[in-house]
Amino acid sequence: MAAVIIHVENDIQLKECLEIRKEVFVIEQKVPVDLEIDEYDVIGDQVHHVLVEVGGEPAATGRLIYYVDNAAKMQRIAVRKEYRSHGIGSVLLLGMEALARELGLTKSVLDAQCQAEAFYTKLGYETISTEPFDDAGIPHVRMTKSL
């Protein structure tokens, strides 16, 4: 599958990102919408949204915010069900990491759902949590990677 990585620049693209997140987090995983949408769901200089399209169709999304110690905090990483297990999640995360490097950031930090920990480990992330923690009713671990 040929994928195109888009650094979101307009409200139409942002709406596509939010639709993917609603589908994955709110509908599939039952995360309350008031926990899913927050102050970073805008186009601005403190947040960068990324959209992956496959065949012109929105397939995956994620966002990064500036974090402590020159790190990017990777958040809201979501892949539509029909695009999972096709490498689209890897394309998304590697694209987000490339963007973070372009922004001069040297480290990536993310809070991974425990069921996805092995996926991030394969991409070079190390778990730094001593034990899982709850986020929106879903067990997570904190992971990091040097960029």
PDB file of C-alpha atoms in Angstrom:
ATOM      1  CA  MET A   1       0.000   0.000   0.000  1.00  0.00           C
ATOM      2  CA  ALA A   2       1.450   3.361  -1.021  1.00  0.00           C
ATOM      3  CA  ALA A   3       1.058   5.829   1.813  1.00  0.00           C
ATOM      4  CA  VAL A   4       1.353   9.618   1.784  1.00  0.00           C
ATOM      5  CA  ILE A   5       2.384  11.438   4.972  1.00  0.00           C
ATOM      6  CA  ILE A   6       0.775  14.867   5.382  1.00  0.00           C
ATOM      7  CA  HIS A   7       1.770  17.535   7.913  1.00  0.00           C
ATOM      8  CA  VAL A   8      -1.700  18.933   8.645  1.00  0.00           C
ATOM      9  CA  GLU A   9      -2.065  22.585   7.646  1.00  0.00           C
ATOM     10  CA  ASN A  10      -5.800  23.247   7.386  1.00  0.00           C
ATOM     11  CA  ASP A  11      -9.109  22.587   9.102  1.00  0.00           C
ATOM     12  CA  ILE A  12     -10.241  20.031   6.503  1.00  0.00           C
ATOM     13  CA  GLN A  13      -7.174  17.861   7.174  1.00  0.00           C
ATOM     14  CA  LEU A  14      -7.563  18.334  10.937  1.00  0.00           C
ATOM     15  CA  LYS A  15     -11.198  17.219  10.700  1.00  0.00           C
ATOM     16  CA  GLU A  16     -10.044  14.017   8.940  1.00  0.00           C
ATOM     17  CA  CYS A  17      -7.616  13.378  11.815  1.00  0.00           C
ATOM     18  CA  LEU A  18     -10.348  13.896  14.395  1.00  0.00           C
ATOM     19  CA  GLU A  19     -12.673  11.534  12.502  1.00  0.00           C
ATOM     20  CA  ILE A  20     -10.059   8.763  12.585  1.00  0.00           C
ATOM     21  CA  ARG A  21      -9.516   9.321  16.306  1.00  0.00           C
ATOM     22  CA  LYS A  22     -13.263   9.280  16.985  1.00  0.00           C
ATOM     23  CA  GLU A  23     -13.574   6.003  15.082  1.00  0.00           C
ATOM     24  CA  VAL A  24     -10.647   4.351  16.898  1.00  0.00           C
ATOM     25  CA  PHE A  25     -10.766   5.794  20.407  1.00  0.00           C
ATOM     26  CA  VAL A  26     -14.393   6.799  21.025  1.00  0.00           C
ATOM     27  CA  ILE A  27     -16.284   4.161  19.022  1.00  0.00           C
ATOM     28  CA  GLU A  28     -13.915   1.142  19.139  1.00  0.00           C
ATOM     29  CA  GLN A  29     -12.233   1.674  22.508  1.00  0.00           C
ATOM     30  CA  LYS A  30     -15.101   3.484  24.278  1.00  0.00           C
ATOM     31  CA  VAL A  31     -12.987   6.455  25.419  1.00  0.00           C
ATOM     32  CA  PRO A  32     -15.309   9.301  26.493  1.00  0.00           C
ATOM     33  CA  VAL A  33     -15.257  12.053  23.865  1.00  0.00           C
ATOM     34  CA  ASP A  34     -14.528  14.683  26.549  1.00  0.00           C
ATOM     35  CA  LEU A  35     -11.253  12.853  27.322  1.00  0.00           C
ATOM     36  CA  GLU A  36     -10.372  12.368  23.661  1.00  0.00           C
ATOM     37  CA  ILE A  37     -10.672  15.977  22.452  1.00  0.00           C
ATOM     38  CA  ASP A  38      -8.513  18.597  24.170  1.00  0.00           C
ATOM     39  CA  GLU A  39      -6.792  21.968  23.832  1.00  0.00           C
ATOM     40  CA  TYR A  40      -4.214  20.563  21.389  1.00  0.00           C
ATOM     41  CA  ASP A  41      -6.828  19.728  18.765  1.00  0.00           C
ATOM     42  CA  VAL A  42      -6.104  22.890  16.816  1.00  0.00           C
ATOM     43  CA  ILE A  43      -3.665  23.991  14.158  1.00  0.00           C
ATOM     44  CA  GLY A  44      -0.973  25.998  15.910  1.00  0.00           C
ATOM     45  CA  ASP A  45       2.704  26.392  16.640  1.00  0.00           C
ATOM     46  CA  GLN A  46       2.635  24.250  19.816  1.00  0.00           C
ATOM     47  CA  VAL A  47       1.167  21.143  18.188  1.00  0.00           C
ATOM     48  CA  HIS A  48       1.730  19.292  14.922  1.00  0.00           C
ATOM     49  CA  HIS A  49      -0.833  16.853  13.517  1.00  0.00           C
ATOM     50  CA  VAL A  50       0.110  14.206  10.964  1.00  0.00           C
ATOM     51  CA  LEU A  51      -2.268  12.415   8.598  1.00  0.00           C
ATOM     52  CA  VAL A  52      -1.459   9.336   6.519  1.00  0.00           C
ATOM     53  CA  GLU A  53      -3.500   8.742   3.380  1.00  0.00           C
ATOM     54  CA  VAL A  54      -3.581   5.508   1.403  1.00  0.00           C
ATOM     55  CA  GLY A  55      -5.020   5.781  -2.095  1.00  0.00           C
ATOM     56  CA  GLY A  56      -6.294   9.257  -1.227  1.00  0.00           C
ATOM     57  CA  GLU A  57      -8.219   7.953   1.799  1.00  0.00           C
ATOM     58  CA  PRO A  58      -7.430   9.008   5.403  1.00  0.00           C
ATOM     59  CA  ALA A  59      -5.914   5.937   7.095  1.00  0.00           C
ATOM     60  CA  ALA A  60      -4.016   7.026  10.211  1.00  0.00           C
ATOM     61  CA  THR A  61      -3.199  10.024  12.352  1.00  0.00           C
ATOM     62  CA  GLY A  62      -1.088  11.195  15.236  1.00  0.00           C
ATOM     63  CA  ARG A  63       0.053  14.420  16.804  1.00  0.00           C
ATOM     64  CA  LEU A  64       3.150  15.657  18.530  1.00  0.00           C
ATOM     65  CA  ILE A  65       3.569  18.366  21.103  1.00  0.00           C
ATOM     66  CA  TYR A  66       6.688  19.901  22.555  1.00  0.00           C
ATOM     67  CA  TYR A  67       7.680  18.144  25.777  1.00  0.00           C
ATOM     68  CA  VAL A  68      10.433  18.464  28.393  1.00  0.00           C
ATOM     69  CA  ASP A  69      14.158  18.050  27.661  1.00  0.00           C
ATOM     70  CA  ASN A  70      13.913  18.787  23.922  1.00  0.00           C
ATOM     71  CA  ALA A  71      11.511  15.877  23.407  1.00  0.00           C
ATOM     72  CA  ALA A  72       8.459  15.383  21.223  1.00  0.00           C
ATOM     73  CA  LYS A  73       5.474  13.827  22.971  1.00  0.00           C
ATOM     74  CA  MET A  74       3.770  11.574  20.437  1.00  0.00           C
ATOM     75  CA  GLN A  75       0.046  11.392  21.095  1.00  0.00           C
ATOM     76  CA  ARG A  76      -3.290  10.227  19.716  1.00  0.00           C
ATOM     77  CA  ILE A  77      -1.714   7.692  17.374  1.00  0.00           C
ATOM     78  CA  ALA A  78      -4.577   5.925  15.593  1.00  0.00           C
ATOM     79  CA  VAL A  79      -4.876   3.661  12.555  1.00  0.00           C
ATOM     80  CA  ARG A  80      -8.236   2.800  11.033  1.00  0.00           C
ATOM     81  CA  LYS A  81      -9.105  -0.876  11.467  1.00  0.00           C
ATOM     82  CA  GLU A  82      -8.945  -1.750   7.760  1.00  0.00           C
ATOM     83  CA  TYR A  83      -5.376  -0.389   7.506  1.00  0.00           C
ATOM     84  CA  ARG A  84      -3.931  -2.233  10.508  1.00  0.00           C
ATOM     85  CA  SER A  85      -1.303  -4.936   9.973  1.00  0.00           C
ATOM     86  CA  HIS A  86      -0.235  -3.331   6.684  1.00  0.00           C
ATOM     87  CA  GLY A  87       2.662  -1.226   8.010  1.00  0.00           C
ATOM     88  CA  ILE A  88       0.674   2.016   8.120  1.00  0.00           C
ATOM     89  CA  GLY A  89       1.291   2.509  11.853  1.00  0.00           C
ATOM     90  CA  SER A  90       5.034   2.272  11.246  1.00  0.00           C
ATOM     91  CA  VAL A  91       4.815   4.741   8.351  1.00  0.00           C
ATOM     92  CA  LEU A  92       2.897   7.137  10.606  1.00  0.00           C
ATOM     93  CA  LEU A  93       5.275   6.942  13.550  1.00  0.00           C
ATOM     94  CA  LEU A  94       8.416   7.168  11.406  1.00  0.00           C
ATOM     95  CA  GLY A  95       6.890  10.221   9.702  1.00  0.00           C
ATOM     96  CA  MET A  96       6.172  11.797  13.086  1.00  0.00           C
ATOM     97  CA  GLU A  97       9.748  11.100  14.181  1.00  0.00           C
ATOM     98  CA  ALA A  98      11.101  12.709  10.986  1.00  0.00           C
ATOM     99  CA  LEU A  99       8.970  15.782  11.668  1.00  0.00           C
ATOM    100  CA  ALA A 100      10.248  15.950  15.251  1.00  0.00           C
ATOM    101  CA  ARG A 101      13.845  15.852  13.986  1.00  0.00           C
ATOM    102  CA  GLU A 102      13.032  18.640  11.483  1.00  0.00           C
ATOM    103  CA  LEU A 103      11.764  20.677  14.443  1.00  0.00           C
ATOM    104  CA  GLY A 104      15.120  20.148  16.182  1.00  0.00           C
ATOM    105  CA  LEU A 105      13.852  17.707  18.801  1.00  0.00           C
ATOM    106  CA  THR A 106      16.154  14.916  19.930  1.00  0.00           C
ATOM    107  CA  LYS A 107      13.898  12.480  21.766  1.00  0.00           C
ATOM    108  CA  SER A 108      10.446  10.939  21.410  1.00  0.00           C
ATOM    109  CA  VAL A 109       8.224  10.110  24.385  1.00  0.00           C
ATOM    110  CA  LEU A 110       4.861   8.358  24.200  1.00  0.00           C
ATOM    111  CA  ASP A 111       2.319   6.671  26.431  1.00  0.00           C
ATOM    112  CA  ALA A 112       1.564   3.381  24.682  1.00  0.00           C
ATOM    113  CA  GLN A 113      -1.442   1.199  25.299  1.00  0.00           C
ATOM    114  CA  CYS A 114      -0.051  -2.018  26.770  1.00  0.00           C
ATOM    115  CA  GLN A 115      -1.506  -4.027  23.880  1.00  0.00           C
ATOM    116  CA  ALA A 116       0.687  -1.949  21.495  1.00  0.00           C
ATOM    117  CA  GLU A 117       3.911  -2.032  23.542  1.00  0.00           C
ATOM    118  CA  ALA A 118       5.529  -4.712  21.330  1.00  0.00           C
ATOM    119  CA  PHE A 119       4.787  -2.626  18.215  1.00  0.00           C
ATOM    120  CA  TYR A 120       6.675   0.364  19.629  1.00  0.00           C
ATOM    121  CA  THR A 121       9.511  -1.847  20.892  1.00  0.00           C
ATOM    122  CA  LYS A 122      10.051  -3.105  17.319  1.00  0.00           C
ATOM    123  CA  LEU A 123      10.456   0.528  16.251  1.00  0.00           C
ATOM    124  CA  GLY A 124      13.188   1.150  18.824  1.00  0.00           C
ATOM    125  CA  TYR A 125      11.219   2.431  21.810  1.00  0.00           C
ATOM    126  CA  GLU A 126      12.169   1.439  25.351  1.00  0.00           C
ATOM    127  CA  THR A 127       9.662   1.129  28.191  1.00  0.00           C
ATOM    128  CA  ILE A 128      10.545   3.423  31.091  1.00  0.00           C
ATOM    129  CA  SER A 129       7.453   2.841  33.261  1.00  0.00           C
ATOM    130  CA  THR A 130       8.017   0.511  36.184  1.00  0.00           C
ATOM    131  CA  GLU A 131       4.409  -0.662  35.869  1.00  0.00           C
ATOM    132  CA  PRO A 132       1.345   0.124  33.723  1.00  0.00           C
ATOM    133  CA  PHE A 133      -0.845   3.140  34.500  1.00  0.00           C
ATOM    134  CA  ASP A 134      -4.442   3.934  33.601  1.00  0.00           C
ATOM    135  CA  ASP A 135      -5.342   6.502  30.949  1.00  0.00           C
ATOM    136  CA  ALA A 136      -9.027   6.761  30.006  1.00  0.00           C
ATOM    137  CA  GLY A 137      -9.635   3.285  31.432  1.00  0.00           C
ATOM    138  CA  ILE A 138      -6.917   1.676  29.292  1.00  0.00           C
ATOM    139  CA  PRO A 139      -3.577   0.387  30.690  1.00  0.00           C
ATOM    140  CA  HIS A 140      -0.555   2.265  29.308  1.00  0.00           C
ATOM    141  CA  VAL A 141       3.227   2.346  29.676  1.00  0.00           C
ATOM    142  CA  ARG A 142       5.571   5.266  29.045  1.00  0.00           C
ATOM    143  CA  MET A 143       8.164   4.664  26.336  1.00  0.00           C
ATOM    144  CA  THR A 144      11.036   6.700  24.897  1.00  0.00           C
ATOM    145  CA  LYS A 145      13.426   6.718  21.949  1.00  0.00           C
ATOM    146  CA  SER A 146      16.378   8.877  20.951  1.00  0.00           C
ATOM    147  CA  LEU A 147      15.900  10.588  17.613  1.00  0.00           C
TER     148      LEU A 147
END
